[in-house]
Amino acid sequence: RNTVLYDTESKGGNPALYAYKADEGEVHTIEGLEGYIHDVKIHKLSPGKPYYFICGGENGGYSEERKFRTIPENPEHIRFVVGGDWRKGSIDFPWGRNEISRLMVTHDPYFVINIGDFVEKAFSVSEWDDCFDHIQETWIDTQGYTIPIIPIIGNHEVGTKDEFEESKEDARFYYEYFNLPGIESWYSLAITPYLHLVTLDSETYTGKDSEQYMWADKALKMAEDIPWKMVGFHRPAYDPRGKGNSEYFLPLFDQYHVDIVVNGDVHLYERLQPMNPSISKG
């Protein structure tokens, strides 16, 4: 059961009618999970199109039909949502998460950037299941499209007490549940010709000699001429509780004229005036 059948028109869930098939993927599981995770990549989709799909296989059957839409090639405007820290343990969980999601879908965003802390306990299967059940059941816009997620790793996805070491910490559930490019901790996305997103990992060592810093330098340089450059990572460099945990990144943002930085972690809504770290730290 490692197949996605899809088409630009609804086929009512009948496997024989879909024009396209993607079956090059991986099947894996993790400790405590009753079942399997299937990763299937779909390539060469056309921009600005609806796609109807079912998942499964001939032996075990297929899911019900769902649909998603691709972003137009150069849209006049683009609507998306940024948020995070919806985990168990927050004072309004799950009511706050559920109500925000219900409101969010009424605005038909193209995608959601979740800036981390999906769960409270990194290795809790029940919390991950609850997270993805919520997305599957709730993240459907007013036209019936499933809304894609762009995830960023948070501190609660990391199952270790030793933070900010010069190594990749144990966040294996996060890496198993999400199928992300590269090493998965950080990656770069060209969303439209005028909007580029770089995601970073604030849960590891981020100094100038780190692998991540050197990668971010190259990624931002490649996007230097794109009008809107956005960077996302979990823990803010400007932290209302005191010194930020991601200050090493700031010179890069200044050098490449990053327009917007989105963060989470502090469980409040905070919007700053434009900042120039080469001139002032505050």
mmCIF file of C-alpha atoms in Angstrom:
data_model
loop_
_atom_site.group_PDB
_atom_site.id
_atom_site.type_symbol
_atom_site.label_atom_id
_atom_site.label_comp_id
_atom_site.label_asym_id
_atom_site.label_seq_id
_atom_site.Cartn_x
_atom_site.Cartn_y
_atom_site.Cartn_z
ATOM 1 C CA ARG A 1 0.000 0.000 0.000
ATOM 2 C CA ASN A 2 2.390 2.612 -1.252
ATOM 3 C CA THR A 3 0.522 4.247 -4.117
ATOM 4 C CA VAL A 4 -1.119 7.606 -4.811
ATOM 5 C CA LEU A 5 -3.550 7.808 -7.734
ATOM 6 C CA TYR A 6 -4.400 11.341 -8.836
ATOM 7 C CA ASP A 7 -6.053 13.445 -11.521
ATOM 8 C CA THR A 8 -7.052 17.039 -12.247
ATOM 9 C CA GLU A 9 -10.720 16.020 -12.186
ATOM 10 C CA SER A 10 -12.673 14.065 -9.598
ATOM 11 C CA LYS A 11 -12.925 10.337 -10.265
ATOM 12 C CA GLY A 12 -15.105 9.588 -7.256
ATOM 13 C CA GLY A 13 -12.519 7.326 -5.664
ATOM 14 C CA ASN A 14 -12.567 4.719 -8.449
ATOM 15 C CA PRO A 15 -8.922 3.499 -8.784
ATOM 16 C CA ALA A 16 -9.412 2.516 -12.439
ATOM 17 C CA LEU A 17 -10.225 6.066 -13.563
ATOM 18 C CA TYR A 18 -7.269 8.153 -12.358
ATOM 19 C CA ALA A 19 -4.863 9.267 -15.068
ATOM 20 C CA TYR A 20 -1.713 9.473 -12.940
ATOM 21 C CA LYS A 21 0.035 7.238 -10.455
ATOM 22 C CA ALA A 22 2.915 7.748 -8.023
ATOM 23 C CA ASP A 23 4.240 4.596 -6.389
ATOM 24 C CA GLU A 24 7.922 5.343 -5.792
ATOM 25 C CA GLY A 25 8.030 5.765 -2.056
ATOM 26 C CA GLU A 26 9.087 4.376 1.287
ATOM 27 C CA VAL A 27 7.300 2.498 4.047
ATOM 28 C CA HIS A 28 8.561 2.742 7.606
ATOM 29 C CA THR A 29 7.425 2.652 11.201
ATOM 30 C CA ILE A 30 8.662 3.876 14.563
ATOM 31 C CA GLU A 31 8.657 2.466 18.059
ATOM 32 C CA GLY A 32 5.178 2.474 19.567
ATOM 33 C CA LEU A 33 3.340 3.190 16.321
ATOM 34 C CA GLU A 34 0.584 0.703 15.484
ATOM 35 C CA GLY A 35 0.928 0.824 11.739
ATOM 36 C CA TYR A 36 3.154 2.313 9.066
ATOM 37 C CA ILE A 37 4.089 5.671 7.615
ATOM 38 C CA HIS A 38 4.107 5.911 3.817
ATOM 39 C CA ASP A 39 6.138 8.559 1.989
ATOM 40 C CA VAL A 40 5.221 9.076 -1.676
ATOM 41 C CA LYS A 41 6.517 11.992 -3.723
ATOM 42 C CA ILE A 42 4.497 13.419 -6.610
ATOM 43 C CA HIS A 43 6.538 15.265 -9.237
ATOM 44 C CA LYS A 44 5.883 17.654 -12.127
ATOM 45 C CA LEU A 45 2.509 18.985 -11.003
ATOM 46 C CA SER A 46 1.140 21.912 -12.996
ATOM 47 C CA PRO A 47 0.792 25.284 -11.231
ATOM 48 C CA GLY A 48 -2.647 26.628 -10.388
ATOM 49 C CA LYS A 49 -4.431 23.288 -10.729
ATOM 50 C CA PRO A 50 -6.735 21.207 -8.502
ATOM 51 C CA TYR A 51 -5.634 17.608 -7.951
ATOM 52 C CA TYR A 52 -7.893 14.832 -6.716
ATOM 53 C CA PHE A 53 -6.211 11.822 -5.133
ATOM 54 C CA ILE A 54 -6.608 8.543 -3.277
ATOM 55 C CA CYS A 55 -3.937 6.655 -1.330
ATOM 56 C CA GLY A 56 -3.448 2.950 -0.743
ATOM 57 C CA GLY A 57 -2.871 -0.094 -2.898
ATOM 58 C CA GLU A 58 -4.585 -2.940 -4.706
ATOM 59 C CA ASN A 59 -4.267 -5.428 -1.872
ATOM 60 C CA GLY A 60 -5.480 -3.234 0.986
ATOM 61 C CA GLY A 61 -7.781 -0.877 -0.868
ATOM 62 C CA TYR A 62 -7.753 2.886 -1.177
ATOM 63 C CA SER A 63 -8.713 5.879 0.935
ATOM 64 C CA GLU A 64 -11.588 8.205 0.187
ATOM 65 C CA GLU A 65 -10.907 10.837 -2.447
ATOM 66 C CA ARG A 66 -9.494 14.148 -1.280
ATOM 67 C CA LYS A 67 -8.175 17.131 -3.205
ATOM 68 C CA PHE A 68 -5.497 19.810 -2.976
ATOM 69 C CA ARG A 69 -4.504 22.728 -5.186
ATOM 70 C CA THR A 70 -1.142 23.931 -6.438
ATOM 71 C CA ILE A 71 -0.126 27.577 -6.257
ATOM 72 C CA PRO A 72 -0.466 29.514 -9.533
ATOM 73 C CA GLU A 73 2.816 30.146 -11.324
ATOM 74 C CA ASN A 74 2.948 33.860 -10.509
ATOM 75 C CA PRO A 75 -0.111 34.809 -8.450
ATOM 76 C CA GLU A 76 -1.041 38.454 -8.000
ATOM 77 C CA HIS A 77 -1.248 37.816 -4.267
ATOM 78 C CA ILE A 78 -0.770 34.838 -1.983
ATOM 79 C CA ARG A 79 -2.465 34.104 1.329
ATOM 80 C CA PHE A 80 -0.875 31.838 3.932
ATOM 81 C CA VAL A 81 -0.902 31.345 7.694
ATOM 82 C CA VAL A 82 1.946 31.234 10.220
ATOM 83 C CA GLY A 83 1.553 29.773 13.697
ATOM 84 C CA GLY A 84 2.732 27.135 16.108
ATOM 85 C CA ASP A 85 3.105 26.036 19.729
ATOM 86 C CA TRP A 86 -0.271 24.332 19.681
ATOM 87 C CA ARG A 87 0.996 21.391 21.719
ATOM 88 C CA LYS A 88 -0.498 19.598 24.657
ATOM 89 C CA GLY A 89 0.498 21.415 27.831
ATOM 90 C CA SER A 90 -0.453 24.863 26.572
ATOM 91 C CA ILE A 91 -3.066 26.431 28.847
ATOM 92 C CA ASP A 92 -5.787 26.444 26.162
ATOM 93 C CA PHE A 93 -5.059 23.020 24.619
ATOM 94 C CA PRO A 94 -6.842 21.702 22.595
ATOM 95 C CA TRP A 95 -9.522 24.378 22.452
ATOM 96 C CA GLY A 96 -7.172 27.126 21.262
ATOM 97 C CA ARG A 97 -5.643 24.984 18.540
ATOM 98 C CA ASN A 98 -9.011 23.763 17.311
ATOM 99 C CA GLU A 99 -10.673 27.190 17.240
ATOM 100 C CA ILE A 100 -7.771 28.852 15.445
ATOM 101 C CA SER A 101 -7.765 26.081 12.829
ATOM 102 C CA ARG A 102 -11.511 26.426 12.281
ATOM 103 C CA LEU A 103 -11.098 30.171 11.779
ATOM 104 C CA MET A 104 -8.016 29.768 9.606
ATOM 105 C CA VAL A 105 -9.664 27.482 7.046
ATOM 106 C CA THR A 106 -12.414 30.043 6.361
ATOM 107 C CA HIS A 107 -9.770 32.277 4.735
ATOM 108 C CA ASP A 108 -8.659 29.625 2.188
ATOM 109 C CA PRO A 109 -4.868 29.863 2.679
ATOM 110 C CA TYR A 110 -2.600 28.183 0.148
ATOM 111 C CA PHE A 111 -0.510 26.660 2.934
ATOM 112 C CA VAL A 112 0.365 26.869 6.636
ATOM 113 C CA ILE A 113 3.835 27.386 8.110
ATOM 114 C CA ASN A 114 3.915 25.710 11.525
ATOM 115 C CA ILE A 115 6.929 26.984 13.443
ATOM 116 C CA GLY A 116 7.268 24.092 15.842
ATOM 117 C CA ASP A 117 6.119 22.454 19.052
ATOM 118 C CA PHE A 118 3.556 20.141 17.508
ATOM 119 C CA VAL A 119 3.686 17.918 20.606
ATOM 120 C CA GLU A 120 4.700 18.222 24.238
ATOM 121 C CA LYS A 121 6.597 14.916 24.412
ATOM 122 C CA ALA A 122 8.806 14.181 21.426
ATOM 123 C CA PHE A 123 8.303 10.409 21.522
ATOM 124 C CA SER A 124 4.583 10.266 22.352
ATOM 125 C CA VAL A 125 2.790 8.430 19.552
ATOM 126 C CA SER A 126 -0.616 9.425 20.915
ATOM 127 C CA GLU A 127 0.281 13.120 20.754
ATOM 128 C CA TRP A 128 1.578 12.826 17.185
ATOM 129 C CA ASP A 129 -1.551 10.892 16.211
ATOM 130 C CA ASP A 130 -3.742 13.592 17.748
ATOM 131 C CA CYS A 131 -1.777 16.257 15.860
ATOM 132 C CA PHE A 132 -2.200 14.612 12.470
ATOM 133 C CA ASP A 133 -5.799 13.596 13.114
ATOM 134 C CA HIS A 134 -6.509 17.260 13.781
ATOM 135 C CA ILE A 135 -4.829 18.353 10.539
ATOM 136 C CA GLN A 136 -6.599 15.682 8.496
ATOM 137 C CA GLU A 137 -10.040 16.446 9.901
ATOM 138 C CA THR A 138 -9.845 20.244 10.195
ATOM 139 C CA TRP A 139 -7.479 21.655 7.593
ATOM 140 C CA ILE A 140 -9.967 21.665 4.713
ATOM 141 C CA ASP A 141 -10.800 25.054 3.212
ATOM 142 C CA THR A 142 -14.179 26.385 2.107
ATOM 143 C CA GLN A 143 -13.735 24.822 -1.344
ATOM 144 C CA GLY A 144 -12.874 21.398 0.057
ATOM 145 C CA TYR A 145 -9.118 21.569 -0.575
ATOM 146 C CA THR A 146 -6.725 19.955 1.881
ATOM 147 C CA ILE A 147 -4.326 22.670 3.106
ATOM 148 C CA PRO A 148 -0.608 21.760 2.940
ATOM 149 C CA ILE A 149 1.765 22.243 5.863
ATOM 150 C CA ILE A 150 5.326 23.560 5.881
ATOM 151 C CA PRO A 151 6.761 22.337 9.216
ATOM 152 C CA ILE A 152 9.654 23.747 11.261
ATOM 153 C CA ILE A 153 11.239 21.872 14.141
ATOM 154 C CA GLY A 154 10.639 23.120 17.704
ATOM 155 C CA ASN A 155 12.252 22.328 21.037
ATOM 156 C CA HIS A 156 9.471 19.899 22.009
ATOM 157 C CA GLU A 157 10.198 17.786 18.938
ATOM 158 C CA VAL A 158 13.683 17.122 20.332
ATOM 159 C CA GLY A 159 13.910 14.255 22.804
ATOM 160 C CA THR A 160 16.978 15.272 24.780
ATOM 161 C CA LYS A 161 17.757 17.402 27.815
ATOM 162 C CA ASP A 162 21.046 18.659 26.391
ATOM 163 C CA GLU A 163 20.103 21.582 24.165
ATOM 164 C CA PHE A 164 22.310 23.466 21.710
ATOM 165 C CA GLU A 165 25.075 20.910 21.405
ATOM 166 C CA GLU A 166 27.162 20.684 18.278
ATOM 167 C CA SER A 167 25.259 17.674 16.991
ATOM 168 C CA LYS A 168 21.926 16.718 15.515
ATOM 169 C CA GLU A 169 19.711 15.893 18.484
ATOM 170 C CA ASP A 170 17.249 13.058 18.685
ATOM 171 C CA ALA A 171 14.110 14.261 16.929
ATOM 172 C CA ARG A 172 13.469 11.001 15.118
ATOM 173 C CA PHE A 173 9.663 11.117 15.396
ATOM 174 C CA TYR A 174 9.593 14.537 13.721
ATOM 175 C CA TYR A 175 11.807 13.281 10.885
ATOM 176 C CA GLU A 176 9.716 10.129 10.484
ATOM 177 C CA TYR A 177 6.326 11.860 10.454
ATOM 178 C CA PHE A 178 7.384 14.596 8.004
ATOM 179 C CA ASN A 179 9.030 13.854 4.657
ATOM 180 C CA LEU A 180 11.249 16.882 4.127
ATOM 181 C CA PRO A 181 14.101 17.649 1.706
ATOM 182 C CA GLY A 182 17.787 17.341 2.503
ATOM 183 C CA ILE A 183 18.701 16.568 6.082
ATOM 184 C CA GLU A 184 15.186 17.760 7.083
ATOM 185 C CA SER A 185 16.329 20.029 9.946
ATOM 186 C CA TRP A 186 16.585 22.979 7.554
ATOM 187 C CA TYR A 187 15.536 23.476 3.953
ATOM 188 C CA SER A 188 14.687 26.091 1.337
ATOM 189 C CA LEU A 189 11.503 26.568 -0.713
ATOM 190 C CA ALA A 190 10.853 28.696 -3.789
ATOM 191 C CA ILE A 191 7.141 29.372 -3.273
ATOM 192 C CA THR A 192 6.516 31.952 -6.009
ATOM 193 C CA PRO A 193 8.890 33.974 -8.211
ATOM 194 C CA TYR A 194 8.687 36.769 -5.638
ATOM 195 C CA LEU A 195 8.555 34.782 -2.369
ATOM 196 C CA HIS A 196 11.274 32.485 -1.016
ATOM 197 C CA LEU A 197 11.251 30.711 2.351
ATOM 198 C CA VAL A 198 14.277 29.420 4.246
ATOM 199 C CA THR A 199 13.577 27.301 7.336
ATOM 200 C CA LEU A 200 16.205 26.873 10.051
ATOM 201 C CA ASP A 201 16.699 24.795 13.191
ATOM 202 C CA SER A 202 17.094 26.725 16.449
ATOM 203 C CA GLU A 203 17.416 23.453 18.392
ATOM 204 C CA THR A 204 21.054 22.829 17.555
ATOM 205 C CA TYR A 205 24.323 24.735 17.531
ATOM 206 C CA THR A 206 24.025 27.684 15.135
ATOM 207 C CA GLY A 207 27.450 29.386 15.268
ATOM 208 C CA LYS A 208 29.349 30.589 12.208
ATOM 209 C CA ASP A 209 31.327 27.356 12.048
ATOM 210 C CA SER A 210 28.206 25.171 12.095
ATOM 211 C CA GLU A 211 26.977 23.188 9.108
ATOM 212 C CA GLN A 212 23.641 24.957 9.311
ATOM 213 C CA TYR A 213 25.090 28.474 9.286
ATOM 214 C CA MET A 214 27.220 27.729 6.229
ATOM 215 C CA TRP A 215 24.222 26.168 4.488
ATOM 216 C CA ALA A 216 22.022 29.179 5.332
ATOM 217 C CA ASP A 217 24.675 31.518 3.947
ATOM 218 C CA LYS A 218 24.552 29.723 0.578
ATOM 219 C CA ALA A 219 20.739 29.393 0.561
ATOM 220 C CA LEU A 220 20.176 33.099 1.233
ATOM 221 C CA LYS A 221 22.793 34.115 -1.306
ATOM 222 C CA MET A 222 21.010 32.061 -3.973
ATOM 223 C CA ALA A 223 17.759 33.883 -3.102
ATOM 224 C CA GLU A 224 19.407 37.298 -2.884
ATOM 225 C CA ASP A 225 17.577 38.785 -5.879
ATOM 226 C CA ILE A 226 14.107 37.530 -4.921
ATOM 227 C CA PRO A 227 11.897 40.446 -3.761
ATOM 228 C CA TRP A 228 10.520 38.809 -0.599
ATOM 229 C CA LYS A 229 12.832 36.658 1.489
ATOM 230 C CA MET A 230 11.311 35.048 4.554
ATOM 231 C CA VAL A 231 13.073 32.955 7.215
ATOM 232 C CA GLY A 232 11.389 30.771 9.835
ATOM 233 C CA PHE A 233 12.785 29.069 12.936
ATOM 234 C CA HIS A 234 11.341 28.209 16.324
ATOM 235 C CA ARG A 235 13.156 30.152 19.038
ATOM 236 C CA PRO A 236 13.378 33.904 18.423
ATOM 237 C CA ALA A 237 16.579 35.912 18.293
ATOM 238 C CA TYR A 238 14.701 38.789 19.928
ATOM 239 C CA ASP A 239 13.151 37.064 22.939
ATOM 240 C CA PRO A 240 10.891 39.036 25.321
ATOM 241 C CA ARG A 241 12.076 36.786 28.168
ATOM 242 C CA GLY A 242 15.713 37.816 27.758
ATOM 243 C CA LYS A 243 18.573 36.831 25.459
ATOM 244 C CA GLY A 244 17.460 35.059 22.322
ATOM 245 C CA ASN A 245 18.727 31.644 21.349
ATOM 246 C CA SER A 246 19.223 32.353 17.650
ATOM 247 C CA GLU A 247 21.325 35.516 17.592
ATOM 248 C CA TYR A 248 24.014 33.883 15.438
ATOM 249 C CA PHE A 249 21.650 34.073 12.472
ATOM 250 C CA LEU A 250 21.188 37.845 12.608
ATOM 251 C CA PRO A 251 24.244 38.949 10.581
ATOM 252 C CA LEU A 252 23.140 36.689 7.726
ATOM 253 C CA PHE A 253 19.668 38.230 7.705
ATOM 254 C CA ASP A 254 21.223 41.679 7.578
ATOM 255 C CA GLN A 255 23.721 40.741 4.872
ATOM 256 C CA TYR A 256 21.102 39.290 2.521
ATOM 257 C CA HIS A 257 18.325 41.774 3.362
ATOM 258 C CA VAL A 258 15.816 39.268 4.716
ATOM 259 C CA ASP A 259 12.384 40.894 4.806
ATOM 260 C CA ILE A 260 10.471 38.817 7.345
ATOM 261 C CA VAL A 261 11.455 36.432 10.144
ATOM 262 C CA VAL A 262 8.793 34.285 11.812
ATOM 263 C CA ASN A 263 9.300 32.549 15.155
ATOM 264 C CA GLY A 264 7.403 30.739 17.895
ATOM 265 C CA ASP A 265 8.236 29.334 21.337
ATOM 266 C CA VAL A 266 7.168 32.256 23.558
ATOM 267 C CA HIS A 267 3.400 31.586 23.416
ATOM 268 C CA LEU A 268 2.394 35.147 22.645
ATOM 269 C CA TYR A 269 1.754 37.337 19.617
ATOM 270 C CA GLU A 270 4.581 39.782 19.071
ATOM 271 C CA ARG A 271 5.249 41.955 16.055
ATOM 272 C CA LEU A 272 8.430 44.006 15.866
ATOM 273 C CA GLN A 273 9.374 47.131 13.986
ATOM 274 C CA PRO A 274 11.973 46.545 11.233
ATOM 275 C CA MET A 275 15.258 45.591 12.898
ATOM 276 C CA ASN A 276 18.841 46.100 11.721
ATOM 277 C CA PRO A 277 21.206 43.996 13.867
ATOM 278 C CA SER A 278 24.302 45.614 12.341
ATOM 279 C CA ILE A 279 23.249 48.922 13.898
ATOM 280 C CA SER A 280 21.543 47.907 17.148
ATOM 281 C CA LYS A 281 20.869 44.746 19.134
ATOM 282 C CA GLY A 282 17.560 46.081 20.401
#
